[in-house]
mmCIF file of the C-alpha atoms, coordinates in Angstrom:
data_MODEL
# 
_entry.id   MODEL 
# 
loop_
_atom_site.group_PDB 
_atom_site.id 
_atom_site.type_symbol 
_atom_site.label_atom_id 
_atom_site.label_alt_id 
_atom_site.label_comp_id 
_atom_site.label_asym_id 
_atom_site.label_entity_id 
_atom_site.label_seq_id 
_atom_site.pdbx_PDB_ins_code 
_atom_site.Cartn_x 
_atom_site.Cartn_y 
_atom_site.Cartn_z 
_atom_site.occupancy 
_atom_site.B_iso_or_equiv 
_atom_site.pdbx_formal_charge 
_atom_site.auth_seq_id 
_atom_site.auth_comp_id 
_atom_site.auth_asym_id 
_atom_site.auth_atom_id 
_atom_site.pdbx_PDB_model_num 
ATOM 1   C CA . UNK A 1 1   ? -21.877 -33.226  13.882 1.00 0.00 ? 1   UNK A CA 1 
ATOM 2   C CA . UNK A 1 2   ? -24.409 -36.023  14.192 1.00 0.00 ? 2   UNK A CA 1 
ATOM 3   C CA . UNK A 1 3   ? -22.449 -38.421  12.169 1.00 0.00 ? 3   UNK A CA 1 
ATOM 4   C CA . UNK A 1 4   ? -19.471 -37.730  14.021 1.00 0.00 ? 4   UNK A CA 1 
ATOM 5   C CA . UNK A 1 5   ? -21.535 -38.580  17.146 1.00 0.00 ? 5   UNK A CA 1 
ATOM 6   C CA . UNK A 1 6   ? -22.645 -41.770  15.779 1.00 0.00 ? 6   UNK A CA 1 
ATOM 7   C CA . UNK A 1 7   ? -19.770 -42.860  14.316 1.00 0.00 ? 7   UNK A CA 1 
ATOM 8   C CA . UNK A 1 8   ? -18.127 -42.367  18.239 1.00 0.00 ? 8   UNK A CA 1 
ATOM 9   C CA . UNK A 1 9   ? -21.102 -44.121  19.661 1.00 0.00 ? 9   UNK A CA 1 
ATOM 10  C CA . UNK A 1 10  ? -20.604 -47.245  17.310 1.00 0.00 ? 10  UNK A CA 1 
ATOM 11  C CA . UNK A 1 11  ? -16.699 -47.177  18.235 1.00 0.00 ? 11  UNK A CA 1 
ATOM 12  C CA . UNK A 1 12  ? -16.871 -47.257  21.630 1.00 0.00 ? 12  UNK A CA 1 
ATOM 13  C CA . UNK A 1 13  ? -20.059 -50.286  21.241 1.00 0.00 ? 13  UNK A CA 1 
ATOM 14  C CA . UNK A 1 14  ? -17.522 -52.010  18.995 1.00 0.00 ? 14  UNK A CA 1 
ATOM 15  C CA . UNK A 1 15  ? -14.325 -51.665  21.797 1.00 0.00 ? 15  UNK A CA 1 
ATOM 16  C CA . UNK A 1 16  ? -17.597 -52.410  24.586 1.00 0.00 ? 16  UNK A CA 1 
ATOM 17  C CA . UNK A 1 17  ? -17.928 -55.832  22.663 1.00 0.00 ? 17  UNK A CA 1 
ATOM 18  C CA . UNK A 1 18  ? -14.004 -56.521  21.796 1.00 0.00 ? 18  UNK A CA 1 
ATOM 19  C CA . UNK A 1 19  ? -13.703 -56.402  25.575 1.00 0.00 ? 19  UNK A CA 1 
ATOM 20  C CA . UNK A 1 20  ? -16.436 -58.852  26.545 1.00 0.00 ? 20  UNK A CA 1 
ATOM 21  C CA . UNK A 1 21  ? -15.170 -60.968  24.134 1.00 0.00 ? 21  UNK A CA 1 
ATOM 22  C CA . UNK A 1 22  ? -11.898 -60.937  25.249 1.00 0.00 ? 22  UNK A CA 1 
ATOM 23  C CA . UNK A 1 23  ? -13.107 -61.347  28.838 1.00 0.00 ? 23  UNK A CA 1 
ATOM 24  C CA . UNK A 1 24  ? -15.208 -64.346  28.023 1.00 0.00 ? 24  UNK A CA 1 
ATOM 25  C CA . UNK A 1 25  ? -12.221 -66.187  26.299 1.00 0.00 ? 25  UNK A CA 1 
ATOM 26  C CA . UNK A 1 26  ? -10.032 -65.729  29.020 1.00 0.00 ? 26  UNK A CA 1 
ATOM 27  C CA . UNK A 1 27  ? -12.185 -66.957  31.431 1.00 0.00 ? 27  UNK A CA 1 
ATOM 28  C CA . UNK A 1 28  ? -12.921 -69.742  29.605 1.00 0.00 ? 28  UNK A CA 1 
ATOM 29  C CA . UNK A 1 29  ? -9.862  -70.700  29.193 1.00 0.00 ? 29  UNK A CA 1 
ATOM 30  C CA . UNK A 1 30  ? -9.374  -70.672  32.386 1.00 0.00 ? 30  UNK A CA 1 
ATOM 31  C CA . UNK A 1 31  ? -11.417 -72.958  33.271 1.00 0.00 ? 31  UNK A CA 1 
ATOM 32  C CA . UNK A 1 32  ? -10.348 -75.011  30.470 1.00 0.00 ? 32  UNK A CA 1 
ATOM 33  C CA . UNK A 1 33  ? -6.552  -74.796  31.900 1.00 0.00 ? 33  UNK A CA 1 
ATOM 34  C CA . UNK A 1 34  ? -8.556  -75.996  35.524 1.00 0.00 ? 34  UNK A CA 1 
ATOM 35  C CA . UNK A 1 35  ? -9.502  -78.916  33.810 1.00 0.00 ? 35  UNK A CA 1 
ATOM 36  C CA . UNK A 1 36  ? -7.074  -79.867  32.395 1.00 0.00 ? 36  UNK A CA 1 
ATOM 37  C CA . UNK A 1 37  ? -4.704  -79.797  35.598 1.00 0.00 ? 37  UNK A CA 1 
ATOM 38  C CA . UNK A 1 38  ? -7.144  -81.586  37.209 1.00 0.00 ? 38  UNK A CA 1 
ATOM 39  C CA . UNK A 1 39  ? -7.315  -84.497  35.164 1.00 0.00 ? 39  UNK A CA 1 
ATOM 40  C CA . UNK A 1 40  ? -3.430  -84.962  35.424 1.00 0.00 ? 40  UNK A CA 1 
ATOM 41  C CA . UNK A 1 41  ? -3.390  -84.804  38.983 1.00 0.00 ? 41  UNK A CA 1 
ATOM 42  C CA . UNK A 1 42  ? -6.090  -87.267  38.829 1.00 0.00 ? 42  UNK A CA 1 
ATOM 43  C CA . UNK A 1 43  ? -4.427  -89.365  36.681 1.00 0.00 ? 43  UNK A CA 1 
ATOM 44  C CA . UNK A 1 44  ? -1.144  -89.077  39.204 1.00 0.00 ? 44  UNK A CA 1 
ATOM 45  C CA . UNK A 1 45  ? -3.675  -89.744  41.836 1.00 0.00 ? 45  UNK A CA 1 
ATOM 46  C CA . UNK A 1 46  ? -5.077  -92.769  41.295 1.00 0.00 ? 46  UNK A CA 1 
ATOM 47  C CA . UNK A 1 47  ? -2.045  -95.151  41.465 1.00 0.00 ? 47  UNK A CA 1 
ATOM 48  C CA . UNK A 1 48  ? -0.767  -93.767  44.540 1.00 0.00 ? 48  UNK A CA 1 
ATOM 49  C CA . UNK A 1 49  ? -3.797  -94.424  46.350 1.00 0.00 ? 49  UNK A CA 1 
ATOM 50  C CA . UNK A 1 50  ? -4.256  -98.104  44.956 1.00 0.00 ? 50  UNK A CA 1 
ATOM 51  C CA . UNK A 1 51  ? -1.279  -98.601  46.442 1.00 0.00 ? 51  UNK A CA 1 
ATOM 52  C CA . UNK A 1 52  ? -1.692  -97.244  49.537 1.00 0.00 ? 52  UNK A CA 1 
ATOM 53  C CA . UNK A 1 53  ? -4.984  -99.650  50.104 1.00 0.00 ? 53  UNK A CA 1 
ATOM 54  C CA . UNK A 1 54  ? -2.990  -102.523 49.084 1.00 0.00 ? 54  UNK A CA 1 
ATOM 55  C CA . UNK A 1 55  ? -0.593  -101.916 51.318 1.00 0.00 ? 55  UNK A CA 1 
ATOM 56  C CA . UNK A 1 56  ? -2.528  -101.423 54.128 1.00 0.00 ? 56  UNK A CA 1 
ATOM 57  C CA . UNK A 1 57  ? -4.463  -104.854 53.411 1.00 0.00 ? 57  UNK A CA 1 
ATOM 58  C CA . UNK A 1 58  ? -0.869  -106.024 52.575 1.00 0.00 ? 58  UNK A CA 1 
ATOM 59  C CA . UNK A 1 59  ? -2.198  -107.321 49.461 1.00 0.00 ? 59  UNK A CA 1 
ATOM 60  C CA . UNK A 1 60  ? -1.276  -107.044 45.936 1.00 0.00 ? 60  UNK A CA 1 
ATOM 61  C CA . UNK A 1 61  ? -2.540  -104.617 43.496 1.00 0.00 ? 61  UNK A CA 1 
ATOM 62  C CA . UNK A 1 62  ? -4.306  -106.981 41.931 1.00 0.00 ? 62  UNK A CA 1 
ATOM 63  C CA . UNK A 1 63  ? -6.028  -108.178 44.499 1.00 0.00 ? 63  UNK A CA 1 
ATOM 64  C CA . UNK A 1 64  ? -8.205  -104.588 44.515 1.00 0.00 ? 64  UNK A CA 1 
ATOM 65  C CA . UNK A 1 65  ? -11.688 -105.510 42.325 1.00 0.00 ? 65  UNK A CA 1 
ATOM 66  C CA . UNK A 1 66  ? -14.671 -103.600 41.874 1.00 0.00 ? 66  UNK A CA 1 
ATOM 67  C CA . UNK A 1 67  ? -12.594 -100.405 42.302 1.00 0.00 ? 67  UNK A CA 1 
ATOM 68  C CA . UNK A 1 68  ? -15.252 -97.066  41.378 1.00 0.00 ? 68  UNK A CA 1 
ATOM 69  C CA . UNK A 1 69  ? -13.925 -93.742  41.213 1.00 0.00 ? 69  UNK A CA 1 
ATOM 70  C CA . UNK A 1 70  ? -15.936 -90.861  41.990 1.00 0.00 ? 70  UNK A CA 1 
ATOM 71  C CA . UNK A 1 71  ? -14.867 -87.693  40.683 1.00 0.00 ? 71  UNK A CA 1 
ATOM 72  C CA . UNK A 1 72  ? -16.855 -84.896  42.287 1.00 0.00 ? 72  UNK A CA 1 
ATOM 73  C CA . UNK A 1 73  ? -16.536 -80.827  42.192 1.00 0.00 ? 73  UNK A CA 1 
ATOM 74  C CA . UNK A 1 74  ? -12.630 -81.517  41.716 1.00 0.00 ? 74  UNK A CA 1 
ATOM 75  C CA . UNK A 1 75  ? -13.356 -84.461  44.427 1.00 0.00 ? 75  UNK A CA 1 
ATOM 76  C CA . UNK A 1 76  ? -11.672 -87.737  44.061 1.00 0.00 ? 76  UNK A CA 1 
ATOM 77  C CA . UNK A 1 77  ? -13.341 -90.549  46.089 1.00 0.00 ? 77  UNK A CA 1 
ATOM 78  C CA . UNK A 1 78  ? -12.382 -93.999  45.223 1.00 0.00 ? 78  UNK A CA 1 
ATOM 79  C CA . UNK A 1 79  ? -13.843 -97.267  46.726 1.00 0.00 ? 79  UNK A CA 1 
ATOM 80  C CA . UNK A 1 80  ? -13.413 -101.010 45.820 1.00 0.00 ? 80  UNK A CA 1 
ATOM 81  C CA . UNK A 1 81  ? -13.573 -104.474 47.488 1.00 0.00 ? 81  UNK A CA 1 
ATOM 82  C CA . UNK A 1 82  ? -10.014 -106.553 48.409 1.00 0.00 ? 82  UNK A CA 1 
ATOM 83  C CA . UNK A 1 83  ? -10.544 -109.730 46.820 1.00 0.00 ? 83  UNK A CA 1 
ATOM 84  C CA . UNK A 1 84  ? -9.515  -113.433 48.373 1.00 0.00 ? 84  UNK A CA 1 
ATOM 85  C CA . UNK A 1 85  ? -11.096 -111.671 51.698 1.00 0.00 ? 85  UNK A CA 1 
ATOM 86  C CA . UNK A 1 86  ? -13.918 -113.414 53.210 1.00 0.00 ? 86  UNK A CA 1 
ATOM 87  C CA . UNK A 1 87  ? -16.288 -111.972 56.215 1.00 0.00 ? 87  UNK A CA 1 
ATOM 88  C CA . UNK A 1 88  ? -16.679 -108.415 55.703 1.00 0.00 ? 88  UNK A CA 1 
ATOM 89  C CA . UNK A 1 89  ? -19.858 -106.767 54.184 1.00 0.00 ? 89  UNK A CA 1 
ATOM 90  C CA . UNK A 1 90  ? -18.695 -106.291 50.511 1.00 0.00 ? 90  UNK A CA 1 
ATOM 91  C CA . UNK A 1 91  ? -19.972 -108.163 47.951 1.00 0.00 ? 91  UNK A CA 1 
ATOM 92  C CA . UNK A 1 92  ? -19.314 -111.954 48.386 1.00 0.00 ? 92  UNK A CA 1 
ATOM 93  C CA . UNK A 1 93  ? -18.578 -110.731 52.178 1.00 0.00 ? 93  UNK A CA 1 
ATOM 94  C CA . UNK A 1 94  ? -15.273 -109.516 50.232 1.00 0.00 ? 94  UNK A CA 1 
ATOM 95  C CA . UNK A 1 95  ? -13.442 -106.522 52.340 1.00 0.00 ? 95  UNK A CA 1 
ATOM 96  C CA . UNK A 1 96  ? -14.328 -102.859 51.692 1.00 0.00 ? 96  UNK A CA 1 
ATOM 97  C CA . UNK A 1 97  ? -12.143 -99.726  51.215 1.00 0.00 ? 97  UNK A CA 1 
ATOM 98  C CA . UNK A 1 98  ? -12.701 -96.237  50.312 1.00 0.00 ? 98  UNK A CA 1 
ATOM 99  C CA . UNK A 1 99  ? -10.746 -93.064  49.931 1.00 0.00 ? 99  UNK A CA 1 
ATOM 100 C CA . UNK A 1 100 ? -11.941 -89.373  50.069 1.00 0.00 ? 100 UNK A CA 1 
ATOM 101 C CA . UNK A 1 101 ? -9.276  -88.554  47.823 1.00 0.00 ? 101 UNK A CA 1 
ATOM 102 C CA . UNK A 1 102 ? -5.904  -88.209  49.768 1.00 0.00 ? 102 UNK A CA 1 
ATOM 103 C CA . UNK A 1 103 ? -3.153  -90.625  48.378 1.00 0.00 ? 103 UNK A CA 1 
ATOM 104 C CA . UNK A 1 104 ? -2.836  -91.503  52.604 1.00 0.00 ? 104 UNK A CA 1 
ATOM 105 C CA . UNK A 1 105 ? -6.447  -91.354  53.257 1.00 0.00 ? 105 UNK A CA 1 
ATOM 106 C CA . UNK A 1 106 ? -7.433  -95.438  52.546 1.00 0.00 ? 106 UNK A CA 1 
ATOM 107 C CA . UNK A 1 107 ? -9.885  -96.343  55.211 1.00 0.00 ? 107 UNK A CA 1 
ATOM 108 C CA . UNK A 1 108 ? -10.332 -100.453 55.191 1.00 0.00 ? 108 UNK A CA 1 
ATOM 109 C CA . UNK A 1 109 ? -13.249 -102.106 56.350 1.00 0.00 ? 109 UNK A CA 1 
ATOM 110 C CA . UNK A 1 110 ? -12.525 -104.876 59.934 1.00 0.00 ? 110 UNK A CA 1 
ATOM 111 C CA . UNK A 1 111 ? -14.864 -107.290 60.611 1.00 0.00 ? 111 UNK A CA 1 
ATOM 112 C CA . UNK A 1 112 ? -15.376 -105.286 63.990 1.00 0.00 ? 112 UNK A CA 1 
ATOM 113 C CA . UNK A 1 113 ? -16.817 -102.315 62.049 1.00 0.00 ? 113 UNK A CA 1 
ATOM 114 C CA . UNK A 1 114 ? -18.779 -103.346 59.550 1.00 0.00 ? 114 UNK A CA 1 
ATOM 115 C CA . UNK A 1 115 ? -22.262 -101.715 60.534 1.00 0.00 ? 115 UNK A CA 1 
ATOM 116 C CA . UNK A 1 116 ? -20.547 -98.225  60.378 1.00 0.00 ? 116 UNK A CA 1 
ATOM 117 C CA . UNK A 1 117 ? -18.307 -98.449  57.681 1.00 0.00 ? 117 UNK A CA 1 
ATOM 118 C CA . UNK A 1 118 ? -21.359 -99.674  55.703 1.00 0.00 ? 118 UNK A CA 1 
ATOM 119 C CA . UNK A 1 119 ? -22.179 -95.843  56.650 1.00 0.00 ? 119 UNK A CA 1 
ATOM 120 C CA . UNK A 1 120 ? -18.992 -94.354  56.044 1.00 0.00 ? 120 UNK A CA 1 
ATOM 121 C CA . UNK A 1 121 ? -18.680 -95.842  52.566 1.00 0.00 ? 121 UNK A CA 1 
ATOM 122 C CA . UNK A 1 122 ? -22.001 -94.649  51.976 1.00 0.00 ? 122 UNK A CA 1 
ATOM 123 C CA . UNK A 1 123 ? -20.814 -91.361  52.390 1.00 0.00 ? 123 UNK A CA 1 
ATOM 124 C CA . UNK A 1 124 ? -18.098 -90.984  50.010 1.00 0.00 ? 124 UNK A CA 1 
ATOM 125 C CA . UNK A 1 125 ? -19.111 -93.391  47.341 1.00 0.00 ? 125 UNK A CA 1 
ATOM 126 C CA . UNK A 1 126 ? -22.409 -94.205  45.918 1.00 0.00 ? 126 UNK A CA 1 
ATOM 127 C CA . UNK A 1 127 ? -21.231 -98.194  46.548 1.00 0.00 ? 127 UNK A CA 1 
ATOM 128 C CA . UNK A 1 128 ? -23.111 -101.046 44.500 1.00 0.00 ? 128 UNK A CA 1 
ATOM 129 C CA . UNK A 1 129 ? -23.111 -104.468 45.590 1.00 0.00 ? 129 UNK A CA 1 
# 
């Protein structure tokens, strides 16, 4: 009898341990999977909002420098300068934009605001000048 009840005990630890197991792997592959998606849609991301900055500043692609990308808890923030702009508060007095992650989102920096988009920016991006 007591080997019988032993024997049942160490079954049911071994189907106790399967199951975590099984558990743990499924959850991390979950996350794995959230990754993963993420980084595409990150990758689809980042075009689309270069080019909605540059066509707010009406300004070619290249014309976006310094451009930082802030990837945060599934956050993307970008934020970048617009170059062959003079008067603003960027580096160079170069034009400032940032993004909180929407591909229609761009805020650009007038010479009108420049005190609180200095704050703004601050905000979303960790900006270096």
């Amino acid at each position: 009898m007591k080997g019988w009840i032993s024997q049942g005990i160490a079954m049911i630890a071994c189907l106790i341990t399967i199951l975590l197991i099984i558990v743990f792997g499924v959850r991390l592959y979950s996350k794995w999977q959230d990754r993963v998606n993420h980084e595409y849609l990150v990758a689809q991301a980042k075009p689309l909002i270069l080019q909605d900055v540059a066509d707010k500043v009406k300004k070619p692609l290249s014309s976006l420098v310094m451009v930082e990308w802030y990837d945060q808890n599934f956050n993307l923030f970008a934020c970048g300068e617009v170059a062959g702009t003079s008067g603003f508060g960027g580096s160079g007095g170069r034009q400032r934009f940032y993004s909180d992650g929407s591909v229609t989102n761009s805020e650009i920096e007038t010479k009108s605001n420049k005190t609180s988009f200095q704050d703004s920016i601050m905000i979303y991006c960790q900006y270096r000048e």
